[in-house]
Amino acid sequence: GSYQAQVFADGGSPFPFTPKGLEEAARRDLPRRYFDYIAGGAGRERTVAANEAAFGRWGMTYRVLRDGAAADASTTVLGTPMSMPVMLAPAGVAELAHPEAEVAAARAAERAGAVQVLSAVTSASLEEVARAAPQGRRWFQFAWPDDEKLARSLIERAEAAGYGALVVMGDCHVAGWRTRELSSGFFPFQHAHGLGNYISDRRFWELAGFGSAPEDRDRLTPEMIEAAASTWNRVFTRPALLPADVALLRSWTRLPIVVKGVCRPDEAARLCAAGVDALIVSNHGGRQLDGGVAALDCLPPVATAVAGRVPVLFDSGVRTGTDVLIALALGADAVMIGRPWLYGLAVGGQAGVEHVLRSLREEFTGALALTGHRSCASLSAADIVAVAPPT
Ligand code: FNR
């Protein structure tokens, strides 16, 4: 049944329905430094603001006298079927939002039929997440470690655990200038948050100088935690990741290779030529480069440069079902959400993430019907017009 019908039957919902309301609820529920880590961006946070504001420069047109019951939000990307073109973006250290972290998110995504892109930096390991939601579909975000054996170990584990694609983080070759983190003095990795995939890896402990992985992860000594944090800082990601590395990665895995963080059409064309299987237009939710162009403004030129050769995904600033429609009309095959699912997690664990996903799906399906579509496939630039920004 519809989510609206259920909410009215229940006499309401404990969770907010507006993006601002959800953010405010998360702000209330979380320790300040954790909320700031999640909500914050680089510098003055102009890119964060621009990402959301960019959607306000597009208006949808609707079509009348249609059959609304026929609208179906489901789609398939890289062979992965999904109930709607909305995925959970990889977000590290979700344990700051809720102790059940990505396991709760995995269960919510499984129930909503949404794809979870698991971050490399999680509290639960990629195997634990897969076991928690065995019917769920998920991809793995690969932070290419500065050690080949560790890199290949993570990839083999993701393949063995049934992940359907590797998402290479292309935009973190340096740390963003994150002013809220600098102000609070809180950087989660200093405290060994989010190291589940690493402390379950034998190669990681070899690098940390311990020879073998500990039997019992819940009983790490302070010495081991310190060694893990410093090892992680050392090997987390190769400082240089170049288009030619796509071929190297291809020689290591049969999984589709997706590059995340593409904003320029020239680079999109080069990556297509280098053989990537999909691109994600994203500016990391404005967390890397302050004053960067709004991600949505990068989407049409990238989609044009890609010219249908590979799927184009999009994230950074998506907050509502109508945002999803605008992104698809501008050339995205699907979108991802970052902060919204973390806020849902913060306010309600699994139920909160389910609320966010069901709301997006229902609002998007309604928008599809109102703009005169039965499926995502027929959306195009003809469904939207450029409008003056709201004041
Ligand atoms: C992220 N993001 C991210 N991306 C990634 O590839 N690996 C990661 O580990 C993380 N970690 C992370 C943590 C937190 C707290 C946030 C908010 C984001 C970026 C994420 O995948 C996505 O690009 C943005 O979040 C999208 O923007 P919105 O939806 O948050 O505006």
CSV table of C-alpha atoms and ligand atoms in Angstrom, one decimal:
chain,number,residue,atom,x,y,z
A,1,GLY,CA,0.0,0.0,0.0
A,2,SER,CA,1.0,3.6,-0.3
A,3,TYR,CA,3.1,5.3,2.4
A,4,GLN,CA,0.6,8.2,2.5
A,5,ALA,CA,-2.3,5.9,3.3
A,6,GLN,CA,-0.2,4.2,6.0
A,7,VAL,CA,0.8,7.5,7.6
A,8,PHE,CA,-2.8,8.7,7.7
A,9,ALA,CA,-4.0,5.3,9.1
A,10,ASP,CA,-1.4,5.5,11.8
A,11,GLY,CA,-2.5,9.1,12.6
A,12,GLY,CA,0.9,10.5,11.6
A,13,SER,CA,4.5,9.6,11.7
A,14,PRO,CA,7.2,10.2,14.4
A,15,PHE,CA,9.5,11.4,11.5
A,16,PRO,CA,9.6,14.7,9.8
A,17,PHE,CA,8.5,14.9,6.1
A,18,THR,CA,10.5,18.0,5.0
A,19,PRO,CA,14.3,18.0,4.4
A,20,LYS,CA,14.8,20.8,6.8
A,21,GLY,CA,12.6,19.1,9.5
A,22,LEU,CA,14.6,16.0,9.2
A,23,GLU,CA,17.9,17.9,9.4
A,24,GLU,CA,16.7,19.8,12.5
A,25,ALA,CA,15.5,16.5,14.2
A,26,ALA,CA,19.0,15.0,13.6
A,27,ARG,CA,20.6,18.1,15.0
A,28,ARG,CA,18.6,17.8,18.1
A,29,ASP,CA,19.3,14.1,18.6
A,30,LEU,CA,23.1,14.0,17.9
A,31,PRO,CA,26.1,15.3,19.8
A,32,ARG,CA,27.1,18.6,18.2
A,33,ARG,CA,30.4,17.4,16.9
A,34,TYR,CA,28.9,14.4,15.3
A,35,PHE,CA,26.1,16.4,13.6
A,36,ASP,CA,28.7,18.9,12.4
A,37,TYR,CA,30.8,16.1,10.9
A,38,ILE,CA,27.7,14.9,8.9
A,39,ALA,CA,26.1,18.2,8.0
A,40,GLY,CA,29.3,20.1,7.3
A,41,GLY,CA,31.1,20.9,4.1
A,42,ALA,CA,34.3,22.6,3.0
A,43,GLY,CA,35.1,26.2,3.8
A,44,ARG,CA,32.2,28.6,3.9
A,45,GLU,CA,29.9,25.8,2.7
A,46,ARG,CA,28.9,27.7,-0.4
A,47,THR,CA,29.0,24.5,-2.4
A,48,VAL,CA,26.8,22.7,0.1
A,49,ALA,CA,24.2,25.5,-0.3
A,50,ALA,CA,24.7,25.7,-4.1
A,51,ASN,CA,24.0,22.0,-4.5
A,52,GLU,CA,20.5,22.3,-3.0
A,53,ALA,CA,19.7,25.7,-4.5
A,54,ALA,CA,20.5,24.5,-8.0
A,55,PHE,CA,17.3,22.4,-8.1
A,56,GLY,CA,15.3,25.6,-7.5
A,57,ARG,CA,16.3,26.9,-10.9
A,58,TRP,CA,14.3,24.2,-12.6
A,59,GLY,CA,10.6,23.8,-12.8
A,60,MET,CA,8.7,20.8,-13.9
A,61,THR,CA,5.7,20.9,-16.3
A,62,TYR,CA,2.9,18.5,-15.8
A,63,ARG,CA,0.6,16.7,-18.1
A,64,VAL,CA,-3.1,16.3,-17.5
A,65,LEU,CA,-5.7,13.5,-17.8
A,66,ARG,CA,-3.3,10.7,-17.3
A,67,ASP,CA,-3.4,7.3,-15.7
A,68,GLY,CA,-1.6,7.8,-12.4
A,69,ALA,CA,-1.9,4.2,-11.4
A,70,ALA,CA,0.4,3.2,-14.2
A,71,ALA,CA,3.6,5.0,-12.9
A,72,ASP,CA,6.4,2.7,-11.9
A,73,ALA,CA,9.6,4.1,-10.4
A,74,SER,CA,11.7,0.9,-10.8
A,75,THR,CA,14.8,0.8,-13.0
A,76,THR,CA,18.0,-1.2,-13.5
A,77,VAL,CA,21.5,0.2,-13.5
A,78,LEU,CA,24.6,-2.0,-14.4
A,79,GLY,CA,22.4,-5.1,-14.1
A,80,THR,CA,21.3,-4.2,-10.6
A,81,PRO,CA,17.5,-3.9,-10.3
A,82,MET,CA,16.1,-1.3,-7.9
A,83,SER,CA,12.6,-0.2,-6.9
A,84,MET,CA,13.4,3.5,-7.6
A,85,PRO,CA,16.3,5.4,-9.1
A,86,VAL,CA,17.5,6.4,-5.7
A,87,MET,CA,20.4,4.7,-3.9
A,88,LEU,CA,22.1,5.2,-0.6
A,89,ALA,CA,25.3,7.1,-1.2
A,90,PRO,CA,28.5,5.7,0.5
A,91,ALA,CA,28.9,7.6,3.7
A,92,GLY,CA,31.6,6.7,6.2
A,93,VAL,CA,31.3,6.5,9.9
A,94,ALA,CA,27.5,6.2,10.0
A,95,GLU,CA,28.1,4.9,13.5
A,96,LEU,CA,28.2,8.6,14.5
A,97,ALA,CA,24.5,8.8,13.5
A,98,HIS,CA,23.4,5.6,15.1
A,99,PRO,CA,25.2,2.6,16.7
A,100,GLU,CA,23.5,0.2,14.2
A,101,ALA,CA,25.0,2.3,11.4
A,102,GLU,CA,25.2,0.7,8.0
A,103,VAL,CA,23.6,-2.6,9.2
A,104,ALA,CA,20.4,-0.6,9.9
A,105,ALA,CA,20.7,1.2,6.6
A,106,ALA,CA,21.2,-2.2,4.8
A,107,ARG,CA,18.0,-3.6,6.3
A,108,ALA,CA,16.1,-0.4,5.4
A,109,ALA,CA,17.4,-0.5,1.8
A,110,GLU,CA,16.6,-4.2,1.5
A,111,ARG,CA,13.0,-3.5,2.6
A,112,ALA,CA,12.6,-0.5,0.3
A,113,GLY,CA,14.2,-2.3,-2.7
A,114,ALA,CA,16.9,0.4,-2.8
A,115,VAL,CA,20.6,-0.2,-3.6
A,116,GLN,CA,23.1,0.6,-0.8
A,117,VAL,CA,26.5,1.7,-1.8
A,118,LEU,CA,28.6,0.7,1.1
A,119,SER,CA,31.4,3.1,2.1
A,120,ALA,CA,34.9,1.7,2.6
A,121,VAL,CA,34.9,3.2,6.1
A,122,THR,CA,32.2,1.5,8.1
A,123,SER,CA,31.9,0.1,11.6
A,124,ALA,CA,30.5,-3.3,10.3
A,125,SER,CA,32.6,-5.1,7.8
A,126,LEU,CA,31.3,-5.6,4.2
A,127,GLU,CA,30.6,-9.2,5.0
A,128,GLU,CA,28.6,-8.4,8.1
A,129,VAL,CA,26.5,-5.9,6.2
A,130,ALA,CA,25.8,-8.5,3.5
A,131,ARG,CA,24.8,-11.1,6.1
A,132,ALA,CA,22.5,-8.6,7.8
A,133,ALA,CA,20.4,-8.0,4.6
A,134,PRO,CA,20.9,-11.1,2.4
A,135,GLN,CA,18.1,-10.1,-0.1
A,136,GLY,CA,19.5,-6.6,-0.4
A,137,ARG,CA,21.5,-5.3,-3.3
A,138,ARG,CA,24.6,-3.4,-2.8
A,139,TRP,CA,27.7,-1.9,-4.4
A,140,PHE,CA,31.0,-1.3,-2.7
A,141,GLN,CA,32.8,2.1,-2.5
A,142,PHE,CA,36.4,1.4,-3.0
A,143,ALA,CA,38.9,3.8,-1.4
A,144,TRP,CA,42.0,2.5,-3.2
A,145,PRO,CA,44.5,1.8,-0.5
A,146,ASP,CA,48.1,2.7,-0.9
A,147,ASP,CA,49.1,-1.0,-0.6
A,148,GLU,CA,48.3,-3.4,-3.5
A,149,LYS,CA,47.7,-6.4,-1.3
A,150,LEU,CA,45.2,-4.6,0.8
A,151,ALA,CA,43.5,-3.2,-2.2
A,152,ARG,CA,43.2,-6.6,-3.8
A,153,SER,CA,42.0,-8.2,-0.5
A,154,LEU,CA,39.2,-5.6,-0.2
A,155,ILE,CA,38.1,-6.2,-3.8
A,156,GLU,CA,38.1,-10.0,-3.4
A,157,ARG,CA,36.1,-9.7,-0.3
A,158,ALA,CA,33.5,-7.5,-2.0
A,159,GLU,CA,33.2,-9.9,-4.9
A,160,ALA,CA,32.9,-12.9,-2.5
A,161,ALA,CA,30.2,-11.1,-0.5
A,162,GLY,CA,28.0,-10.4,-3.6
A,163,TYR,CA,28.6,-6.7,-4.1
A,164,GLY,CA,27.5,-5.7,-7.7
A,165,ALA,CA,29.9,-2.9,-8.6
A,166,LEU,CA,33.0,-1.1,-7.4
A,167,VAL,CA,32.6,2.6,-6.9
A,168,VAL,CA,36.0,4.3,-7.0
A,169,MET,CA,36.1,7.5,-4.9
A,170,GLY,CA,37.9,9.8,-7.4
A,171,ASP,CA,37.7,13.1,-5.4
A,172,CYS,CA,39.5,12.5,-2.2
A,173,HIS,CA,43.1,12.7,-3.2
A,174,VAL,CA,43.5,15.4,-0.6
A,175,ALA,CA,41.5,16.1,2.5
A,176,GLY,CA,38.8,18.8,2.2
A,177,TRP,CA,39.2,22.0,4.2
A,178,ARG,CA,36.3,21.1,6.6
A,179,THR,CA,35.8,24.1,8.8
A,180,ARG,CA,33.3,22.6,11.2
A,181,GLU,CA,35.7,19.7,11.9
A,182,LEU,CA,38.6,22.1,12.4
A,183,SER,CA,36.4,24.1,14.8
A,184,SER,CA,35.2,21.1,16.9
A,185,GLY,CA,38.6,19.4,16.8
A,186,PHE,CA,36.8,16.2,16.0
A,187,PHE,CA,38.1,13.9,13.2
A,188,PRO,CA,36.5,10.5,13.5
A,189,PHE,CA,39.4,8.5,12.1
A,190,GLN,CA,41.7,9.7,14.8
A,191,HIS,CA,39.4,7.7,17.1
A,192,ALA,CA,39.4,4.6,14.9
A,193,HIS,CA,35.8,5.0,13.9
A,194,GLY,CA,34.8,3.4,10.6
A,195,LEU,CA,37.6,0.8,10.4
A,196,GLY,CA,35.4,-2.3,10.3
A,197,ASN,CA,36.6,-3.4,6.8
A,198,TYR,CA,40.2,-2.9,7.8
A,199,ILE,CA,40.4,-4.4,11.2
A,200,SER,CA,38.8,-7.6,9.7
A,201,ASP,CA,41.5,-7.8,7.1
A,202,ARG,CA,44.6,-9.9,7.6
A,203,ARG,CA,46.7,-7.7,5.3
A,204,PHE,CA,45.8,-4.6,7.3
A,205,TRP,CA,47.2,-6.1,10.5
A,206,GLU,CA,50.4,-7.1,8.7
A,207,LEU,CA,50.8,-3.5,7.7
A,208,ALA,CA,50.1,-2.4,11.3
A,209,GLY,CA,52.9,-4.7,12.4
A,210,PHE,CA,50.8,-7.3,14.2
A,211,GLY,CA,51.3,-10.3,11.8
A,212,SER,CA,47.7,-11.5,12.0
A,213,ALA,CA,44.2,-10.2,12.5
A,214,PRO,CA,42.8,-10.3,16.1
A,215,GLU,CA,40.4,-13.1,16.9
A,216,ASP,CA,38.0,-10.9,18.7
A,217,ARG,CA,37.4,-7.5,17.3
A,218,ASP,CA,35.5,-6.4,20.3
A,219,ARG,CA,38.6,-6.8,22.5
A,220,LEU,CA,41.2,-4.7,20.7
A,221,THR,CA,43.8,-3.3,23.1
A,222,PRO,CA,44.3,0.4,23.1
A,223,GLU,CA,47.7,-0.3,21.5
A,224,MET,CA,46.0,-2.1,18.7
A,225,ILE,CA,43.5,0.7,18.2
A,226,GLU,CA,46.2,3.2,18.0
A,227,ALA,CA,48.2,1.1,15.5
A,228,ALA,CA,45.0,0.6,13.4
A,229,ALA,CA,44.2,4.3,13.3
A,230,SER,CA,47.7,5.3,12.3
A,231,THR,CA,47.9,2.5,9.7
A,232,TRP,CA,44.6,3.6,8.3
A,233,ASN,CA,45.8,7.1,8.0
A,234,ARG,CA,48.9,5.8,6.2
A,235,VAL,CA,47.3,3.5,3.7
A,236,PHE,CA,43.7,4.8,3.4
A,237,THR,CA,44.0,6.0,-0.2
A,238,ARG,CA,46.7,6.4,-2.8
A,239,PRO,CA,47.5,10.1,-3.2
A,240,ALA,CA,47.5,9.7,-7.0
A,241,LEU,CA,44.7,7.9,-8.8
A,242,LEU,CA,44.9,8.3,-12.6
A,243,PRO,CA,42.7,7.4,-15.6
A,244,ALA,CA,45.3,4.7,-16.5
A,245,ASP,CA,44.6,3.0,-13.2
A,246,VAL,CA,41.2,2.0,-14.5
A,247,ALA,CA,42.9,-0.7,-16.6
A,248,LEU,CA,44.8,-1.9,-13.6
A,249,LEU,CA,41.6,-2.2,-11.6
A,250,ARG,CA,40.0,-4.0,-14.6
A,251,SER,CA,42.7,-6.6,-14.4
A,252,TRP,CA,41.9,-7.2,-10.8
A,253,THR,CA,38.2,-7.6,-10.9
A,254,ARG,CA,35.2,-8.7,-13.0
A,255,LEU,CA,32.9,-6.2,-11.2
A,256,PRO,CA,31.7,-3.1,-13.1
A,257,ILE,CA,33.9,-0.1,-12.3
A,258,VAL,CA,32.2,3.2,-11.4
A,259,VAL,CA,34.1,6.5,-10.9
A,260,LYS,CA,32.5,8.9,-8.4
A,261,GLY,CA,33.1,12.6,-8.3
A,262,VAL,CA,33.2,13.5,-12.0
A,263,CYS,CA,32.2,17.1,-12.6
A,264,ARG,CA,33.9,17.9,-16.0
A,265,PRO,CA,32.8,16.8,-19.4
A,266,ASP,CA,36.4,16.4,-20.7
A,267,GLU,CA,37.2,14.1,-17.9
A,268,ALA,CA,33.9,12.2,-18.4
A,269,ALA,CA,34.8,11.6,-22.0
A,270,ARG,CA,38.4,10.5,-21.0
A,271,LEU,CA,37.0,8.0,-18.4
A,272,CYS,CA,34.6,6.5,-20.9
A,273,ALA,CA,37.5,6.0,-23.3
A,274,ALA,CA,39.5,4.4,-20.4
A,275,GLY,CA,36.7,1.9,-20.1
A,276,VAL,CA,34.8,2.7,-16.9
A,277,ASP,CA,31.3,1.2,-16.7
A,278,ALA,CA,29.5,4.2,-15.2
A,279,LEU,CA,30.2,7.7,-13.8
A,280,ILE,CA,28.8,9.5,-10.8
A,281,VAL,CA,28.5,13.3,-11.1
A,282,SER,CA,29.1,14.5,-7.6
A,283,ASN,CA,31.1,17.1,-5.6
A,284,HIS,CA,31.0,14.9,-2.5
A,285,GLY,CA,28.1,16.9,-1.1
A,286,GLY,CA,30.2,20.0,-1.0
A,287,ARG,CA,32.6,18.5,1.5
A,288,GLN,CA,35.8,18.8,-0.6
A,289,LEU,CA,36.0,22.1,-2.6
A,290,ASP,CA,34.3,25.2,-1.3
A,291,GLY,CA,33.0,27.4,-4.1
A,292,GLY,CA,32.8,24.5,-6.5
A,293,VAL,CA,30.1,24.5,-9.1
A,294,ALA,CA,26.8,23.1,-8.0
A,295,ALA,CA,26.8,19.4,-8.9
A,296,LEU,CA,23.5,19.7,-10.8
A,297,ASP,CA,25.0,22.3,-13.1
A,298,CYS,CA,27.7,19.7,-14.0
A,299,LEU,CA,25.2,17.1,-15.0
A,300,PRO,CA,24.0,18.2,-18.4
A,301,PRO,CA,27.5,18.8,-19.9
A,302,VAL,CA,28.7,15.5,-18.5
A,303,ALA,CA,25.7,13.6,-19.8
A,304,THR,CA,26.3,15.2,-23.2
A,305,ALA,CA,29.9,14.2,-23.2
A,306,VAL,CA,29.1,10.6,-22.2
A,307,ALA,CA,26.4,10.4,-24.9
A,308,GLY,CA,24.8,7.3,-23.6
A,309,ARG,CA,28.0,5.2,-23.7
A,310,VAL,CA,27.7,4.4,-19.9
A,311,PRO,CA,25.1,5.1,-17.2
A,312,VAL,CA,25.5,8.5,-15.5
A,313,LEU,CA,24.6,8.7,-11.8
A,314,PHE,CA,24.3,11.8,-9.7
A,315,ASP,CA,24.5,13.0,-6.1
A,316,SER,CA,25.0,16.1,-4.1
A,317,GLY,CA,22.0,18.1,-3.0
A,318,VAL,CA,19.1,15.6,-3.8
A,319,ARG,CA,16.5,16.0,-1.0
A,320,THR,CA,13.1,15.2,-2.5
A,321,GLY,CA,11.3,13.1,-5.0
A,322,THR,CA,11.0,16.1,-7.3
A,323,ASP,CA,14.7,16.6,-7.1
A,324,VAL,CA,15.1,13.1,-8.3
A,325,LEU,CA,12.9,13.8,-11.3
A,326,ILE,CA,14.8,17.0,-12.2
A,327,ALA,CA,18.2,15.1,-12.1
A,328,LEU,CA,16.8,12.3,-14.3
A,329,ALA,CA,15.3,14.9,-16.7
A,330,LEU,CA,18.8,16.5,-16.9
A,331,GLY,CA,20.4,13.1,-17.9
A,332,ALA,CA,21.0,11.0,-14.8
A,333,ASP,CA,20.0,7.3,-14.8
A,334,ALA,CA,19.7,7.3,-11.0
A,335,VAL,CA,20.7,9.4,-8.0
A,336,MET,CA,22.2,8.8,-4.6
A,337,ILE,CA,21.4,10.5,-1.3
A,338,GLY,CA,24.0,11.1,1.4
A,339,ARG,CA,23.0,13.3,4.4
A,340,PRO,CA,19.2,12.5,4.2
A,341,TRP,CA,19.7,8.8,5.0
A,342,LEU,CA,22.2,9.7,7.7
A,343,TYR,CA,19.6,12.0,9.3
A,344,GLY,CA,17.0,9.3,9.0
A,345,LEU,CA,19.3,6.9,10.7
A,346,ALA,CA,20.0,9.5,13.4
A,347,VAL,CA,16.4,10.0,14.3
A,348,GLY,CA,15.1,6.5,13.9
A,349,GLY,CA,17.7,3.9,13.1
A,350,GLN,CA,16.4,1.4,10.4
A,351,ALA,CA,12.9,2.8,10.6
A,352,GLY,CA,14.2,6.3,10.0
A,353,VAL,CA,16.1,5.3,6.9
A,354,GLU,CA,13.0,3.4,5.7
A,355,HIS,CA,11.0,6.5,6.2
A,356,VAL,CA,13.4,8.5,4.1
A,357,LEU,CA,13.4,6.0,1.3
A,358,ARG,CA,9.7,5.4,1.2
A,359,SER,CA,9.0,9.1,1.2
A,360,LEU,CA,11.4,9.6,-1.7
A,361,ARG,CA,9.9,6.7,-3.7
A,362,GLU,CA,6.3,7.9,-3.2
A,363,GLU,CA,7.0,11.5,-4.0
A,364,PHE,CA,9.0,10.6,-7.0
A,365,THR,CA,6.4,8.1,-8.3
A,366,GLY,CA,3.8,10.8,-7.9
A,367,ALA,CA,5.9,13.3,-9.8
A,368,LEU,CA,6.4,10.8,-12.6
A,369,ALA,CA,2.7,10.4,-12.9
A,370,LEU,CA,2.0,14.1,-12.7
A,371,THR,CA,4.6,14.9,-15.4
A,372,GLY,CA,2.9,12.3,-17.6
A,373,HIS,CA,5.3,9.3,-17.4
A,374,ARG,CA,4.9,5.6,-16.6
A,375,SER,CA,8.5,5.0,-16.0
A,376,CYS,CA,11.9,6.7,-15.6
A,377,ALA,CA,13.0,5.9,-19.1
A,378,SER,CA,10.9,8.5,-20.9
A,379,LEU,CA,12.0,11.5,-18.7
A,380,SER,CA,13.9,14.1,-20.7
A,381,ALA,CA,14.8,17.8,-20.7
A,382,ALA,CA,11.4,18.4,-22.3
A,383,ASP,CA,9.9,17.8,-18.8
A,384,ILE,CA,11.6,20.8,-17.2
A,385,VAL,CA,12.1,24.5,-17.8
A,386,ALA,CA,14.7,26.9,-16.4
A,387,VAL,CA,13.1,29.3,-14.0
A,388,ALA,CA,14.2,32.2,-11.9
A,389,PRO,CA,15.5,31.0,-8.5
A,390,PRO,CA,13.1,31.2,-5.6
A,391,THR,CA,13.8,34.3,-3.4
B,1,FNR,C1,30.1,11.2,2.6
B,1,FNR,N1,30.5,10.9,1.3
B,1,FNR,C2,31.3,9.9,1.1
B,1,FNR,N2,31.6,9.5,-0.2
B,1,FNR,C3,32.4,8.4,-0.5
B,1,FNR,O1,32.7,8.1,-1.6
B,1,FNR,N3,33.0,7.7,0.6
B,1,FNR,C4,32.7,8.0,1.9
B,1,FNR,O2,33.2,7.3,2.8
B,1,FNR,C5,31.9,9.2,2.1
B,1,FNR,N4,31.7,9.6,3.4
B,1,FNR,C6,30.7,10.5,3.7
B,1,FNR,C7,30.4,10.8,5.0
B,1,FNR,C8,29.4,11.8,5.3
B,1,FNR,C9,29.1,12.1,6.7
B,1,FNR,C10,28.8,12.5,4.2
B,1,FNR,C11,27.7,13.5,4.4
B,1,FNR,C12,29.1,12.2,2.9
B,1,FNR,C13,29.9,11.6,0.2
B,1,FNR,C14,28.6,11.0,-0.3
B,1,FNR,O3,28.8,9.7,-0.9
B,1,FNR,C15,27.8,11.8,-1.3
B,1,FNR,O4,28.6,12.1,-2.4
B,1,FNR,C16,27.2,13.1,-0.7
B,1,FNR,O5,26.8,12.9,0.6
B,1,FNR,C17,26.1,13.5,-1.5
B,1,FNR,O6,25.6,14.8,-1.1
B,1,FNR,P1,24.3,15.0,-0.2
B,1,FNR,O7,23.3,14.0,-0.6
B,1,FNR,O8,24.8,14.7,1.2
B,1,FNR,O9,24.0,16.4,-0.4
